[in-house]
Coordinates of C-alpha atoms in Angstrom, one line a residue:
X24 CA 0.0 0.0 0.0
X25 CA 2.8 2.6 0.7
X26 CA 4.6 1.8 -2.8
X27 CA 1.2 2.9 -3.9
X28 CA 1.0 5.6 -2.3
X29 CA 4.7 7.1 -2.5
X30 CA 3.9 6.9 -6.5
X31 CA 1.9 9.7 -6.8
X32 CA 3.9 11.5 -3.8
X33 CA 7.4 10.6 -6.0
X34 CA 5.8 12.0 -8.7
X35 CA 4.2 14.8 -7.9
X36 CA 7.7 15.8 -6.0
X37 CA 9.6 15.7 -9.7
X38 CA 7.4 17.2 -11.5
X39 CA 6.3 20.3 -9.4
X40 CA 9.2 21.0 -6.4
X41 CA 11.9 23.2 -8.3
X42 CA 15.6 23.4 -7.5
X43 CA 16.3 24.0 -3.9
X44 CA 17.9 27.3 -4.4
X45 CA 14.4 28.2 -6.7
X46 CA 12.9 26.7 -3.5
X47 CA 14.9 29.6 -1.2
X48 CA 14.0 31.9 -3.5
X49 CA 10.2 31.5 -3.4
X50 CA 10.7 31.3 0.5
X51 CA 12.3 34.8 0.5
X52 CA 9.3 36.4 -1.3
X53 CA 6.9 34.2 0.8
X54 CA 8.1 35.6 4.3
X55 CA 8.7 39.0 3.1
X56 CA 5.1 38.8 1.5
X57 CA 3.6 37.3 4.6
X58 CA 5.6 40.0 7.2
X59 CA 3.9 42.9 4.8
X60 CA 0.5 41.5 4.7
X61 CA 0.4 40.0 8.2
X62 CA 2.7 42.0 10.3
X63 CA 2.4 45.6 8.4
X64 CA 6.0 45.7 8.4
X65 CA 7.2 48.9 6.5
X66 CA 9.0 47.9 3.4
X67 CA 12.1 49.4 3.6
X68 CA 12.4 47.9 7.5
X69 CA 12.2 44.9 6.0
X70 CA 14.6 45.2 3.1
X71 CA 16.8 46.3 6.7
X72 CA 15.6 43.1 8.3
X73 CA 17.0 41.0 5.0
X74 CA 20.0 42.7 3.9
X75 CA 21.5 43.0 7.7
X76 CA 20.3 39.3 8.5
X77 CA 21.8 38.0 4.7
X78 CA 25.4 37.1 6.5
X79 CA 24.3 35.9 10.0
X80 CA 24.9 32.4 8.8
X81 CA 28.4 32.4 7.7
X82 CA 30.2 30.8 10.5
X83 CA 27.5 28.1 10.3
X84 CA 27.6 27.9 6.2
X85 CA 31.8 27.0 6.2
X86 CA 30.7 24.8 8.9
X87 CA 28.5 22.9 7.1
X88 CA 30.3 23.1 3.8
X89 CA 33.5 21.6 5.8
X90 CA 30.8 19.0 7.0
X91 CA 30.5 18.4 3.4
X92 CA 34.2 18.3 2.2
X93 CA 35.7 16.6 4.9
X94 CA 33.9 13.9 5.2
X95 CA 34.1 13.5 1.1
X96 CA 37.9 13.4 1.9
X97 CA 37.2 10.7 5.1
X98 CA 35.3 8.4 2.9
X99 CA 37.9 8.6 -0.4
X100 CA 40.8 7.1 1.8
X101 CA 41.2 3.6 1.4
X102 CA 40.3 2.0 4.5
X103 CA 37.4 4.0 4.9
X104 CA 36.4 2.7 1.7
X105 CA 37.2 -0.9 2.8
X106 CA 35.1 -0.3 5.8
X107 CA 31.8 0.5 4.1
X108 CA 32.4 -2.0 1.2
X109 CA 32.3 -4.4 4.0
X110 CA 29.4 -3.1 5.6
X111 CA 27.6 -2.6 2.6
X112 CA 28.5 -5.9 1.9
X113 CA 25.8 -7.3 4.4
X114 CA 23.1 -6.2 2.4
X115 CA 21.4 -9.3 0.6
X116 CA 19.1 -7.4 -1.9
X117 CA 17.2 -3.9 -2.5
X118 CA 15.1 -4.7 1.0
X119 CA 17.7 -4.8 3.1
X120 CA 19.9 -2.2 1.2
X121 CA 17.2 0.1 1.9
X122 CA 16.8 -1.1 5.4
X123 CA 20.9 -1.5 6.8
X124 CA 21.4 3.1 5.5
X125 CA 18.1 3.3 7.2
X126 CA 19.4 2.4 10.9
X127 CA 22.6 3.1 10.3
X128 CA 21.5 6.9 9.6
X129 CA 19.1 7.1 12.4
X130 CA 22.2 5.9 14.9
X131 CA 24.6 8.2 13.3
X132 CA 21.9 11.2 14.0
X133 CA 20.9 10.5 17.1
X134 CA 24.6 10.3 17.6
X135 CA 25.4 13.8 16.5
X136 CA 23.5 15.3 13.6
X137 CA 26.5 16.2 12.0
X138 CA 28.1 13.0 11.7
X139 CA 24.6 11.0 10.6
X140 CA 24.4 13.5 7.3
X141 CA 27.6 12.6 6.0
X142 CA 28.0 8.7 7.3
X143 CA 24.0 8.4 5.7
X144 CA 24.9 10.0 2.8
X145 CA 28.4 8.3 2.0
X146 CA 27.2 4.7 3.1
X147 CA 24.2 4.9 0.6
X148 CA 26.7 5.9 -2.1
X149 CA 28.5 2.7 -1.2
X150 CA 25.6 0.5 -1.3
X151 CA 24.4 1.8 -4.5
X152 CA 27.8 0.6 -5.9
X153 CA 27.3 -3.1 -4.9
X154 CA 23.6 -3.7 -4.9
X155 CA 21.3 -3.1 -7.8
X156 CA 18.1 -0.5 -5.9
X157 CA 16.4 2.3 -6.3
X158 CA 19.0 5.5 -5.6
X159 CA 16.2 8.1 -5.0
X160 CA 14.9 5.8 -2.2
X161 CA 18.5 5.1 -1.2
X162 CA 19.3 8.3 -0.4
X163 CA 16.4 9.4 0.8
X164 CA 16.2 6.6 3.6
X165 CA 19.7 7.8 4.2
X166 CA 18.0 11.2 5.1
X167 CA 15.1 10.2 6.4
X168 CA 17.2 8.8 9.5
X169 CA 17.6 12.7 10.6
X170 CA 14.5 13.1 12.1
X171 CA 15.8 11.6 15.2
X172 CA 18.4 13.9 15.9
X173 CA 17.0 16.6 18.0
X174 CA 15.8 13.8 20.1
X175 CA 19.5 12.3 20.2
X176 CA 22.9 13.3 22.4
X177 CA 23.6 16.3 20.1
X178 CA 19.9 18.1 20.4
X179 CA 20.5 21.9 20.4
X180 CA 17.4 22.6 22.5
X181 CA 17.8 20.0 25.5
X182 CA 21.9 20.2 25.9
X183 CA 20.7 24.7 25.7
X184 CA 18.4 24.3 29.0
X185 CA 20.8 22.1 30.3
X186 CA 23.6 24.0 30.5
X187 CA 24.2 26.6 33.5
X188 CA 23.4 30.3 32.2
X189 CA 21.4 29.7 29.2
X190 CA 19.5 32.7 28.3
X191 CA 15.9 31.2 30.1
X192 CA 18.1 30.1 33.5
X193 CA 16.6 32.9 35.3
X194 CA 13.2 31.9 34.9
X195 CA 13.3 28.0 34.2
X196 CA 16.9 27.0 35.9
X197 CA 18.7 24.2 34.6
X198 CA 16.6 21.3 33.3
X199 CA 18.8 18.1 33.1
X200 CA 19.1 15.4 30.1
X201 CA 17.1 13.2 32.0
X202 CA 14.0 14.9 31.8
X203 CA 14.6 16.0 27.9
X204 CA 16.7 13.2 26.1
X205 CA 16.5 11.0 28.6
X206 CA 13.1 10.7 29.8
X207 CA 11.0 7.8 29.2
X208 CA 8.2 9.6 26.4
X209 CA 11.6 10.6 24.6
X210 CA 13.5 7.7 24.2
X211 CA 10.0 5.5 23.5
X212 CA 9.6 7.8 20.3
X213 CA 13.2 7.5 19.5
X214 CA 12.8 3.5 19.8
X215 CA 9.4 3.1 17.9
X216 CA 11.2 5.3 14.9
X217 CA 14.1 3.1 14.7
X218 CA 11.4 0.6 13.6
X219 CA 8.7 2.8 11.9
X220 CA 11.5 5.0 9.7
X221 CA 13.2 1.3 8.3
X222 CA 9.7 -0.2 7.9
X223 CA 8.3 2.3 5.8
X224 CA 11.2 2.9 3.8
X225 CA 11.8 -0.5 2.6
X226 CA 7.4 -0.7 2.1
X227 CA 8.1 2.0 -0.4
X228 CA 11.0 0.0 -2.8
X229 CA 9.4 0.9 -6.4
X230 CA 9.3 -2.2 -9.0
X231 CA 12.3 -2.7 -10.4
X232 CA 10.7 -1.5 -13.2
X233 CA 10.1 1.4 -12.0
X234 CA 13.5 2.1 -10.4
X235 CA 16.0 4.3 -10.9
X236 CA 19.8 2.7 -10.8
X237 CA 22.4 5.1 -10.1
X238 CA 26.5 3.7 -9.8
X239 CA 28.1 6.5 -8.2
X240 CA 31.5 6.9 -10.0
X241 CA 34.8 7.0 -7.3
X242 CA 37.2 10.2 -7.7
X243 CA 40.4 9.8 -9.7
X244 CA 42.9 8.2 -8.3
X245 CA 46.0 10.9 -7.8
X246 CA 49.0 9.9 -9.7
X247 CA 52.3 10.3 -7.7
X248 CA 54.9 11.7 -10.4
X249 CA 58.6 11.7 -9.9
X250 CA 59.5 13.5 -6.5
X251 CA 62.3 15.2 -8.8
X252 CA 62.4 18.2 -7.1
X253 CA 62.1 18.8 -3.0
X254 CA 58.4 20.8 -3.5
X255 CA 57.5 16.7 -5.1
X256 CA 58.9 15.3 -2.1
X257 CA 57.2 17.3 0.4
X258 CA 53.7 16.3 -1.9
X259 CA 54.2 13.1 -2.3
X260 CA 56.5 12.6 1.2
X261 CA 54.1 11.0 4.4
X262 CA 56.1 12.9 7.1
X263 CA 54.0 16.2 7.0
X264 CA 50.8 13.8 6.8
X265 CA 52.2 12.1 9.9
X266 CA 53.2 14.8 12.1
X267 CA 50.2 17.0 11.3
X268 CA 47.7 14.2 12.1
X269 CA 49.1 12.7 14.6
X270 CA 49.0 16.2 16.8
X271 CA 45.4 16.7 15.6
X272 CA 44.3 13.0 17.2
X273 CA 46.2 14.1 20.3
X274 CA 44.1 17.3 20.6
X275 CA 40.7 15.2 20.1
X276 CA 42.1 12.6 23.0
X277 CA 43.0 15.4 25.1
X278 CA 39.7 17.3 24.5
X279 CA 37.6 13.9 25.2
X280 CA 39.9 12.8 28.6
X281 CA 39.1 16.2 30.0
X282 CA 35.4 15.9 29.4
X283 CA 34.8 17.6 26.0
X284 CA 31.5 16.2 24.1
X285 CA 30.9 16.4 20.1
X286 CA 30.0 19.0 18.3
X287 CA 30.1 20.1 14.4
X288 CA 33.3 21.6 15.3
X289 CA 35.1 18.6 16.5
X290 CA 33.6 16.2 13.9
X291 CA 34.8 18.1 11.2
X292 CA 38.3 18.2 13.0
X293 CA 38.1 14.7 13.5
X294 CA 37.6 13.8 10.0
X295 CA 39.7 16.2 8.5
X296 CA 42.5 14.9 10.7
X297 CA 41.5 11.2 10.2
X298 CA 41.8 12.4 6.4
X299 CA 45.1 13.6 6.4
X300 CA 46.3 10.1 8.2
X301 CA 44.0 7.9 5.9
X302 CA 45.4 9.7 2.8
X303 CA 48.9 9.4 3.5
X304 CA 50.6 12.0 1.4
X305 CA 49.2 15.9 1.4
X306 CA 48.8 15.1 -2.7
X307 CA 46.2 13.1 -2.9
X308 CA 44.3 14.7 -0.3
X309 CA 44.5 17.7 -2.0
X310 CA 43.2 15.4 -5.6
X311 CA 40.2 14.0 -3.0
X312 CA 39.7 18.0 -1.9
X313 CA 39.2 18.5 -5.4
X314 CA 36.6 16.3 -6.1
X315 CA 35.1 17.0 -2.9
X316 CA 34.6 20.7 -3.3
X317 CA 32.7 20.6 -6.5
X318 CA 29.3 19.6 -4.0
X319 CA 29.7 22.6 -2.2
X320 CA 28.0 25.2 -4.7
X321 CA 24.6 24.9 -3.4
X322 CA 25.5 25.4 0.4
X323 CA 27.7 28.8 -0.7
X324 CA 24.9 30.3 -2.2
X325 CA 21.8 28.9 -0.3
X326 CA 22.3 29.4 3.1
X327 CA 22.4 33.2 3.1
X328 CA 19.2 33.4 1.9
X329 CA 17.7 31.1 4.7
X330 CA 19.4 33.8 7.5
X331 CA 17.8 36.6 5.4
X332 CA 14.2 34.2 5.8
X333 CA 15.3 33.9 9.4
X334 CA 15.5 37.2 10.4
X335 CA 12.9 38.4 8.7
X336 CA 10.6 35.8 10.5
X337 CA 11.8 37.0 13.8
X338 CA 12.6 40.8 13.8
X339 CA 9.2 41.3 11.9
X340 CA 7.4 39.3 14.7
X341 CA 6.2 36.7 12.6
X342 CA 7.7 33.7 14.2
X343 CA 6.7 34.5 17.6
X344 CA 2.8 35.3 15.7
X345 CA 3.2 31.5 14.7
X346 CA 3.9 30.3 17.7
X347 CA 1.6 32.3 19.9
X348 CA -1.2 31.0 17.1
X349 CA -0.4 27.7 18.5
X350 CA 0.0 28.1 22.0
X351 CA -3.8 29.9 22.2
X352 CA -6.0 27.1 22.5
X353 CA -3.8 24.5 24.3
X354 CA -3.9 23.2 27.6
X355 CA -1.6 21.8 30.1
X356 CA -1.8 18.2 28.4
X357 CA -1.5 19.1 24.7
X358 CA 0.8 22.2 24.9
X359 CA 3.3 19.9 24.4
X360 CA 1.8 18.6 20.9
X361 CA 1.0 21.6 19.9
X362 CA 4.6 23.1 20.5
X363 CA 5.7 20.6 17.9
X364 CA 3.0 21.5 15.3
X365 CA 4.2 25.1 15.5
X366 CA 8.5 24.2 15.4
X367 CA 7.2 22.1 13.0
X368 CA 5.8 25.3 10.5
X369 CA 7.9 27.6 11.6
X370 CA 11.2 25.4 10.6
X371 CA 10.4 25.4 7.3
X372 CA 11.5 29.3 7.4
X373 CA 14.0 29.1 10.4
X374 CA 15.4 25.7 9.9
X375 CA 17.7 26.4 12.7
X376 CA 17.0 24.4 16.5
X377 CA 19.0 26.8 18.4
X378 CA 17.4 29.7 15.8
X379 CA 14.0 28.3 16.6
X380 CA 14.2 28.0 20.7
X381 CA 15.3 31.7 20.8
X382 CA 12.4 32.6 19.2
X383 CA 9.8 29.9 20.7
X384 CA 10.7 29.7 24.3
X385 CA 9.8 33.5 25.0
X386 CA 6.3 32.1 24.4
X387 CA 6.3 28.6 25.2
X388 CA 7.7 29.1 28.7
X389 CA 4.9 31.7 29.6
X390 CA 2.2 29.4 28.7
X391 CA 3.9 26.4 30.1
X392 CA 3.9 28.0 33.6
X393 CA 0.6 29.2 33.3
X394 CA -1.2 25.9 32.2
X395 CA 0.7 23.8 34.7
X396 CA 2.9 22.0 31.9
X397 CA 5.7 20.1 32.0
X398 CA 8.6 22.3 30.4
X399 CA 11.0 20.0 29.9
X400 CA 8.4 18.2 27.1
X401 CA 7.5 21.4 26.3
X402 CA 10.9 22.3 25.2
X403 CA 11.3 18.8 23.6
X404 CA 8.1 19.2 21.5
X405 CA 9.6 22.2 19.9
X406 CA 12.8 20.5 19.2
X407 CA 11.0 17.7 17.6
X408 CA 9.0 19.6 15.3
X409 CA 12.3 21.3 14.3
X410 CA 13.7 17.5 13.5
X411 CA 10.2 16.5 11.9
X412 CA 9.5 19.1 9.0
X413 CA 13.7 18.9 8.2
X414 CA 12.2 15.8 5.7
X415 CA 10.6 18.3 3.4
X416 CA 13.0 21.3 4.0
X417 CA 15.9 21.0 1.5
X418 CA 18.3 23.0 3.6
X419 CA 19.7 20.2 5.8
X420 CA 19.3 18.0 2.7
X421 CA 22.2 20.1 0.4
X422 CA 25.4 18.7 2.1
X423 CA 23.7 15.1 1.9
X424 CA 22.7 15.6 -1.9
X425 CA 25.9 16.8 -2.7
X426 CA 27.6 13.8 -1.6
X427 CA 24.7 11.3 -3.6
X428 CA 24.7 13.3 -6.6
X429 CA 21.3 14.2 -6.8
X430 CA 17.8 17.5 -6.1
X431 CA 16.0 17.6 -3.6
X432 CA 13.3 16.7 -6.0
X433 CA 15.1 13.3 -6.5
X434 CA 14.0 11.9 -2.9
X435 CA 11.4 14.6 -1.3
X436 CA 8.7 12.4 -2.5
X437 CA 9.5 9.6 -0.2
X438 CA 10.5 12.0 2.2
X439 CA 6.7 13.2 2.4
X440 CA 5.4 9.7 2.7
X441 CA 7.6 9.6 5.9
X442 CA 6.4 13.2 6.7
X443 CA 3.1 11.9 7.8
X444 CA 4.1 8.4 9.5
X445 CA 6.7 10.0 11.8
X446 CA 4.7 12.6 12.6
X447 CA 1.8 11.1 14.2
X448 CA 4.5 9.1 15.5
X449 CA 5.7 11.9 17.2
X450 CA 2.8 13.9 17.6
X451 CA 1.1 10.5 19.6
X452 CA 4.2 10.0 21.8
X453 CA 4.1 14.0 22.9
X454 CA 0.5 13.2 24.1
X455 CA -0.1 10.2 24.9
X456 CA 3.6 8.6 26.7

């Protein structure tokens, strides 16, 4: 029955969802539009609002662009390679293709969000080399494995109100894992999606007639040359290789020994520097860096036009309209749910979970404390609908399409199919559990 109904889904998808950076585009004019109409915002404060917003994300864009390149690099070194070849190798057919970069995304995210993009995304290229399935769906069930991650160890909302002197301390205090990540309601939605997510992936496989095969290619392999001169030597030489990546693995022991936790930051330190080591000679990490790069376009240009969205949506006062929307006819019992509903709209325009609790928590809070909820699943059902409406926003999808090879377009139809099924599974846990 799902094949059946991600057809139409798949194809309505190709046919009608343009380019993602068409798609950021038509976002721009729809919150601008929507700030004019809604929240009579003058237009030249909100040309202000756009412009000055335009560069907030650039710290996070190299970030996520490195997220991109380094583990390209990673993944191109040989025993990486040998790794997944192996793991890949335990996939008997399509099914279980689909099913093994199912779970192995959703661990990977609910690891650290970071790491499950690029391990989904380079493990589904791996299978599609040795097993004969469906790439859109491949990829896509590779992607589909980041809705846990707000949920997960790496959850920018629950590790914020956990830590000492977050900007809501003075009114909520300190609110520990174990009543976020750790709490019961939370880690029974995080369990029934590591079977739902899987399930419903592999119950959409198309036909193979209907399939589309896709053999993604590997990069060149670097050739060596004569290290006639010393500038060849140093290249093609191991020693700088060595030293450099050797002192970069002592900095991530040290930083884990004294109690240091993972981060965007430190995976794309730790892959860069397993990178260096895995490559052996600064040459061919330099050909893989190459290859690597040539994904990247889409992140450069994209994400300043999502921190232009985001601060229109918040200095114009439509985010915290959303929300309050929302919060209006709740009650103690379904603010909760209804929190998630409303980070689940408003991350289509702030797809940021740090972005999005700024915003939210200035309302949520309040009308927590005034119903009598709990905050804690409050807080939580923001941060899932962050994680939930991700599988239709192409913005955390570019450094995981760059990698496969592929639009947004490609796998957003099965990503909507999943859209619904995680979401009541989600939306039931937040009331019922």
């Amino acid at each position: 029955m799902l094949n059946r109904i991600s057809r139409p889904a798949v194809r309505l998808v190709e046919r009608y969802l343009p380019d993602s950076y068409v798609f950021v585009l038509l976002l721009t004019l729809a919150a601008a539009a929507a700030a004019l109409l809604v929240e009579r915002t003058p237009p030249l404060e909100l040309l202000r609002h756009w412009g000055g917003g335009f560069w907030e994300l650039l710290s996070f864009s190299m970030q996520m662009l490195l997220v991109l390149v380094t583990g390209f690099m990673l993944a191109s070194t040989p025993p990486v390679k040998a790794l997944l070849q192996r793991l890949a190798r335990l996939a008997r057919g399509a099914g279980s293709a689909v099913l093994l970069v199912s779970l192995v995304s959703l661990a990977a995210s609910w690891i650290n969000w970071g790491f499950g993009l690029v391990v989904g995304a380079l493990f589904a290229r791996e299978l599609a080399r040795l097993v004969r399935v469906d790439y859109r769906l491949l990829v896509a069930s590779a992607y589909s494995g980041f809705v846990v991650w707000h949920g997960g160890l790496a959850g920018s909302v629950p590790l914020t109100i956990a830590t000492e002197g977050h900007f809501m301390a003075e009114r909520i205090g300190v609110i520990p894992t174990s009543q976020t990540v750790f709490a019961f309601y939370n880690l029974a939605i995080v369990a029934v999606l590591f079977v739902v997510v899987p399930l419903v992936n592999r119950l959409m496989l198309p036909p193979a007639d209907e399939s589309v095969y896709h053999r993604p290619e590997d990069a060149p392999a670097p050739t060596p040359g004569i290290a006639a001169s010393p500038a060849d030597r140093l290249e093609n030489g191991r020693m700088l290789s060595w030293l450099i990546g050797l002192a970069g693995m002592g900095f991530l022991i040290d930083h884990f020994i004294g109690g240091g936790g993972l981060n965007l930051n430190i995976v794309n330190y730790g892959f860069l520097m397993l990178a260096i080591l895995l490559h052996g000679t600064p040459r061919r990490l330099l050909a893989s860096l190459h290859e690597a790069i040539k994904g990247g376009a889409g992140i450069a240009i994209q994400f300043p036009f999502y921190a232009g969205i985001m601060a229109i949506m918040t200095q114009s006062g439509l985010a915290a309209d959303i929300s309050q929307a929302f919060v209006s006819f709740a009650d103690a019992d379904t603010l909760p749910f209804w929190s998630f509903i409303a980070g689940g709209a408003l991350n289509i325009f702030v797809p940021s979970g740090g972005g999005q609790w700024a915003v939210q928590a200035p309302i949520m809070i309040p009308a927590a404390e005034a119903l009598g909820a709990d905050i804690g699943r409050v807080a939580m059902g923001v941060a899932w609908g962050d994680a939930w409406t991700n599988l239709i926003q192409p913005f955390w999808a570019l450094p995981m399409l760059a990698i496969a090879g592929l639009k947004a377009k490609d796998i957003m139809g099965f990503c909507l199919i999943q859209l619904f099924v995680t979401g009541a599974v989600i939306g039931i846990g937040l009331l019922l559990l």
